[in-house]
């Protein structure tokens, strides 16, 4: 299948989809490999739930997803299957609070045919005059939930990355469809930026709306978009209150989080380009140590109350 147009179908007439000369920003948030705290899913669902939008094109998920690796869920009720959580990967037109249109690529990260998928996205971007692309990801880090949520920024235009958002070193990391798309878009000549938000590693498996809020704040600034954030603020406060309440009654967890706070504060006070956030002379609690303490607590939470559909 060499024709990339076979990977997607338009849901509406592409010729009238956007105002002439609109030059939208493309935001891509793919759920999968790099979505600690479900922050990417929370952010993209929040945009869909709070802003006017329509599907521009849908990708052929059967050609891109390995179902045996990531099995979609069915709902079983009493004696029959009553629902199917159908995986999707869509390109949407979203309009911000001021009715400024932008494109949102959201859904399941492709398992297969990355290069062909990326070529299709670039062709669609060219067709609709995309002026810049912004990728979203969230990574687990040894940071406490009691401090401001940080991020690492990266861009094909290095002038767009503030010194405080740089990593300050060189790493070899596993790629994802989203990061490869960022790289290929930059090669293609489109200003391509990404934000990797830092999620406390002991909360990486539960919803962490604070990270989603930081993502959307940065998108708004970079893309000159007016995005609503109040619901994410409220959801983040609820999570913070629940975690804090648990910590108050658990001295072991208090000491582990305190160690992270000391490291974070020391790093903030003595920040330098050659001192990564993970560097410390003090022993740190492992993700397993903190995760074991929080596992029972998090399992008791009602996902429906704090999930993306209720933001």
C-alpha atoms as one frame of an Amber mdcrd trajectory, in Angstrom:
protein
   0.000   0.000   0.000   2.163   2.827  -1.311  -0.603   5.408  -1.677  -0.770
   7.193   1.683  -4.312   8.407   0.900  -5.447   4.820   1.520  -4.520   5.277
   5.178  -7.299   7.802   5.819 -10.655   9.007   4.590 -12.135  12.487   4.807
 -15.198  12.882   6.995 -16.136  16.146   5.289 -15.274  18.176   2.189 -11.605
  19.135   2.639 -11.926  22.075   0.253 -14.207  23.970   2.629 -12.856  22.637
   5.915 -10.803  25.709   6.870 -10.989  29.392   5.995  -8.659  30.296   3.155
  -5.244  31.366   4.435  -5.915  30.235   8.006  -2.466  28.539   8.453  -3.460
  26.444  11.491  -1.282  24.874  14.150  -1.244  21.066  14.245  -1.369  19.553
  17.737  -0.602  15.837  17.878  -1.297  13.858  21.027  -1.114  10.091  20.506
  -2.014   7.723  23.335   0.366   4.876  23.916   4.038   4.659  24.710   4.678
   8.032  26.368   1.562   8.976  28.301   2.443   8.925  32.007  -0.453   9.996
  34.187  -2.683   9.617  31.111  -1.845  13.265  30.545  -2.005  13.139  26.744
  -5.385  11.425  26.817  -6.654  13.883  29.421  -5.474  16.870  27.378  -6.892
  15.733  24.033 -10.194  14.602  25.558 -10.470  17.920  27.380 -10.075  19.799
  24.094 -12.780  17.687  22.493 -15.116  17.971  25.477 -14.769  21.723  25.955
 -14.368  23.155  22.453 -16.296  23.101  19.201 -14.783  20.489  16.876 -15.445
  18.192  13.964 -13.645  15.211  12.450 -11.772  16.169   9.299 -10.252  12.772
   8.510 -10.144   9.322  10.117  -7.208   6.953   9.797  -7.608   3.268   8.920
  -6.910   1.909  12.386  -6.945  -1.717  11.175  -3.848  -0.968   9.088  -1.989
   0.741  11.942  -2.828  -1.072  15.190  -1.545  -4.387  16.536  -4.661  -5.587
  18.323  -2.825  -8.409  20.107  -0.435  -5.903  21.663  -3.108  -3.428  22.771
  -6.469  -5.132  22.952  -9.537  -2.855  22.870 -12.082  -3.549  25.582 -15.583
  -4.993  25.378 -18.288  -4.442  27.977 -20.053  -7.606  29.159 -23.441  -7.164
  30.809 -25.040 -10.147  32.524 -25.303 -12.479  29.523 -24.185 -10.512  26.468
 -21.570  -8.108  25.134 -23.145  -4.682  25.313 -20.442  -2.319  24.081 -17.094
  -2.007  22.339 -14.475   0.659  23.011 -13.580   1.139  19.365 -10.028   2.441
  18.834  -9.791   5.576  16.721  -7.183   7.861  15.263  -8.639  11.085  13.898
  -7.560  14.434  12.540  -9.970  17.043  13.878 -10.650  20.703  13.308 -10.964
  22.354  16.723 -11.901  25.977  17.383 -10.573  27.705  20.476 -12.548  30.039
  22.738 -12.077  32.836  20.184 -13.115  30.536  17.282  -9.542  30.305  15.963
  -9.214  26.947  14.180  -6.394  24.474  14.750  -5.870  20.818  13.864  -5.759
  18.059  16.465  -4.392  14.599  15.679  -5.612  12.387  18.517  -6.222   8.749
  19.303  -4.228   5.546  19.455  -0.538   5.682  18.569   0.076   3.487  15.498
   1.940   0.247  16.116   2.630  -0.347  12.426   3.647   1.554   9.273   5.053
   4.574  11.101   6.807   6.100   8.096   3.771   5.741   5.840   1.516   7.173
   8.526   3.876  10.117   9.070   4.092  10.751   5.345   0.288  10.906   5.253
   0.192  13.390   8.154   2.783  15.586   6.460   0.826  15.527   3.201  -2.334
  16.534   5.062  -0.396  19.270   6.864   0.842  20.649   3.552  -2.649  20.510
   2.104  -4.119  22.576   4.945  -1.221  25.020   5.270  -0.045  24.008   8.743
   2.408  26.641   9.989   3.699  24.749  13.053   3.303  21.397  14.768   3.253
  20.682  18.508   3.622  17.206  19.975   2.516  16.116  23.442   4.030  13.469
  25.695   4.330  12.772  29.409   7.206  10.961  31.091   7.579   9.537  34.622
  10.215  11.397  36.620  11.600  11.393  40.165   9.692  14.531  41.100   7.189
  15.179  43.911   3.540  15.987  43.284   3.858  18.842  45.808   5.952  21.005
  43.483   5.092  22.745  40.190   4.783  20.398  37.235   7.805  20.787  34.976
   8.555  19.765  31.421  11.291  19.241  28.891  10.801  21.109  25.617  12.340
  20.316  22.239  12.013  21.947  18.835  13.401  22.068  15.328  13.730  25.806
  16.039  15.956  25.889  19.123  15.118  29.543  19.769  11.659  28.388  20.869
  13.074  26.362  23.772  13.640  28.389  26.936  16.867  27.608  28.838  14.919
  26.347  31.858  13.075  23.836  29.649  16.200  22.257  28.143  17.404  18.844
  29.234  21.043  19.917  29.166  22.595  16.690  27.916  22.379  13.973  25.298
  20.230  10.870  25.601  19.392   7.892  23.434  15.729   7.080  23.966  13.188
   4.711  22.400  11.222   6.457  19.694   7.472   6.719  19.313   5.250   7.553
  16.368   4.727  11.022  17.877   8.424  11.809  18.405   9.295  10.484  14.956
   6.543  12.679  13.513   8.093  15.671  15.302  11.501  14.805  13.811  10.174
  14.258  10.277   8.097  17.443  10.346  11.228  19.374  11.248  13.112  17.734
   8.375  10.232  18.741   6.104  10.695  22.399   7.038   7.723  22.837   9.369
   8.541  24.344  12.766   8.065  21.296  14.973   8.001  21.502  18.760   7.244
  19.036  21.542   6.530  19.194  25.258   7.391  16.225  27.485   5.705  16.917
  30.812   7.187  15.443  33.997   4.779  13.233  35.969   5.698  11.945  39.443
   6.763   8.363  38.810   4.610   7.067  41.656   1.500   8.543  39.996   2.323
   7.487  36.437  -0.437   4.879  36.289  -3.285   7.122  37.407  -4.843  10.289
  36.024  -2.657  13.347  36.619  -4.599  16.361  35.273  -1.932  18.844  36.395
   0.289  17.576  33.570  -2.505  17.968  31.021  -3.023  21.551  32.167   0.675
  22.375  31.676   0.523  20.883  28.176  -2.417  23.041  27.156  -0.912  26.166
  28.714   2.161  25.735  26.540   0.125  24.994  23.422  -1.877  28.149  24.003
   1.244  30.267  24.334   3.104  28.737  21.402   0.133  28.585  19.058  -1.509
  31.859  20.171  -4.648  29.908  21.101  -7.179  30.632  23.837  -7.796  27.285
  25.525 -10.066  26.662  28.543  -8.235  25.332  31.609 -10.623  25.703  34.576
 -11.913  22.113  34.498  -8.366  20.739  34.475  -7.519  23.010  37.415 -10.435
  21.577  39.380  -9.545  17.973  38.506  -5.895  18.533  39.468  -6.923  19.977
  42.839  -9.103  16.929  43.577  -6.219  14.552  42.815  -3.840  16.626  44.946
  -6.260  16.587  47.891  -6.708  12.816  47.708  -3.012  12.086  47.509  -2.223
  14.547  50.303  -4.889  12.967  52.504  -3.328   9.550  52.035   0.156  10.848
  52.784  -1.001  12.479  56.031  -1.765   9.042  57.429   1.335   7.247  56.186
   4.701   8.215  57.667   6.647   5.989  55.271   5.201   7.689  52.223   5.746
  11.085  53.843   9.462  10.365  54.157   9.733   9.137  50.588   8.003  12.207
  49.172  10.104  14.445  51.444  13.258  12.986  49.884  11.962  13.926  46.441
  11.087  17.415  47.668  14.627  17.921  48.974  16.113  16.861  45.660  13.720
  19.047  43.686  14.389  22.113  45.832  18.151  21.614  45.658  17.991  21.301
  41.894  15.854  24.422  41.581  18.242  26.418  43.746  21.399  25.308  41.955
  20.172  24.663  38.457  22.787  24.439  35.724  22.806  23.110  32.187  24.956
  20.114  33.089  22.894  19.073  36.120  19.894  16.938  35.070  16.896  16.654
  37.322  17.659  13.038  38.161  21.130  13.828  39.520  21.420  13.768  43.304
  23.842  12.809  46.060  20.942  11.701  48.219  19.371   8.220  48.022  16.027
   8.342  46.232  12.965   6.200  46.689  12.380   3.926  43.735   9.203   3.899
  41.695   8.456   0.467  43.187   8.754   1.783  46.736   6.366   4.647  46.176
   4.173   2.697  43.778   3.593  -0.112  46.268   2.418   2.351  48.889   0.051
   4.094  46.519  -1.243   1.002  44.721  -3.993   0.173  47.198  -4.938   3.835
  47.564  -5.206   4.436  43.827  -7.084   1.191  43.223  -9.831   2.440  45.521
 -10.375   5.638  43.539 -13.397   5.988  41.322 -11.945   6.457  37.827 -15.220
   7.834  36.579 -15.010  10.779  38.971 -11.530  11.899  37.922 -11.360  10.485
  34.393 -11.238  12.558  31.214 -14.951  12.265  30.487 -15.696  14.222  33.658
 -13.220  17.070  33.260
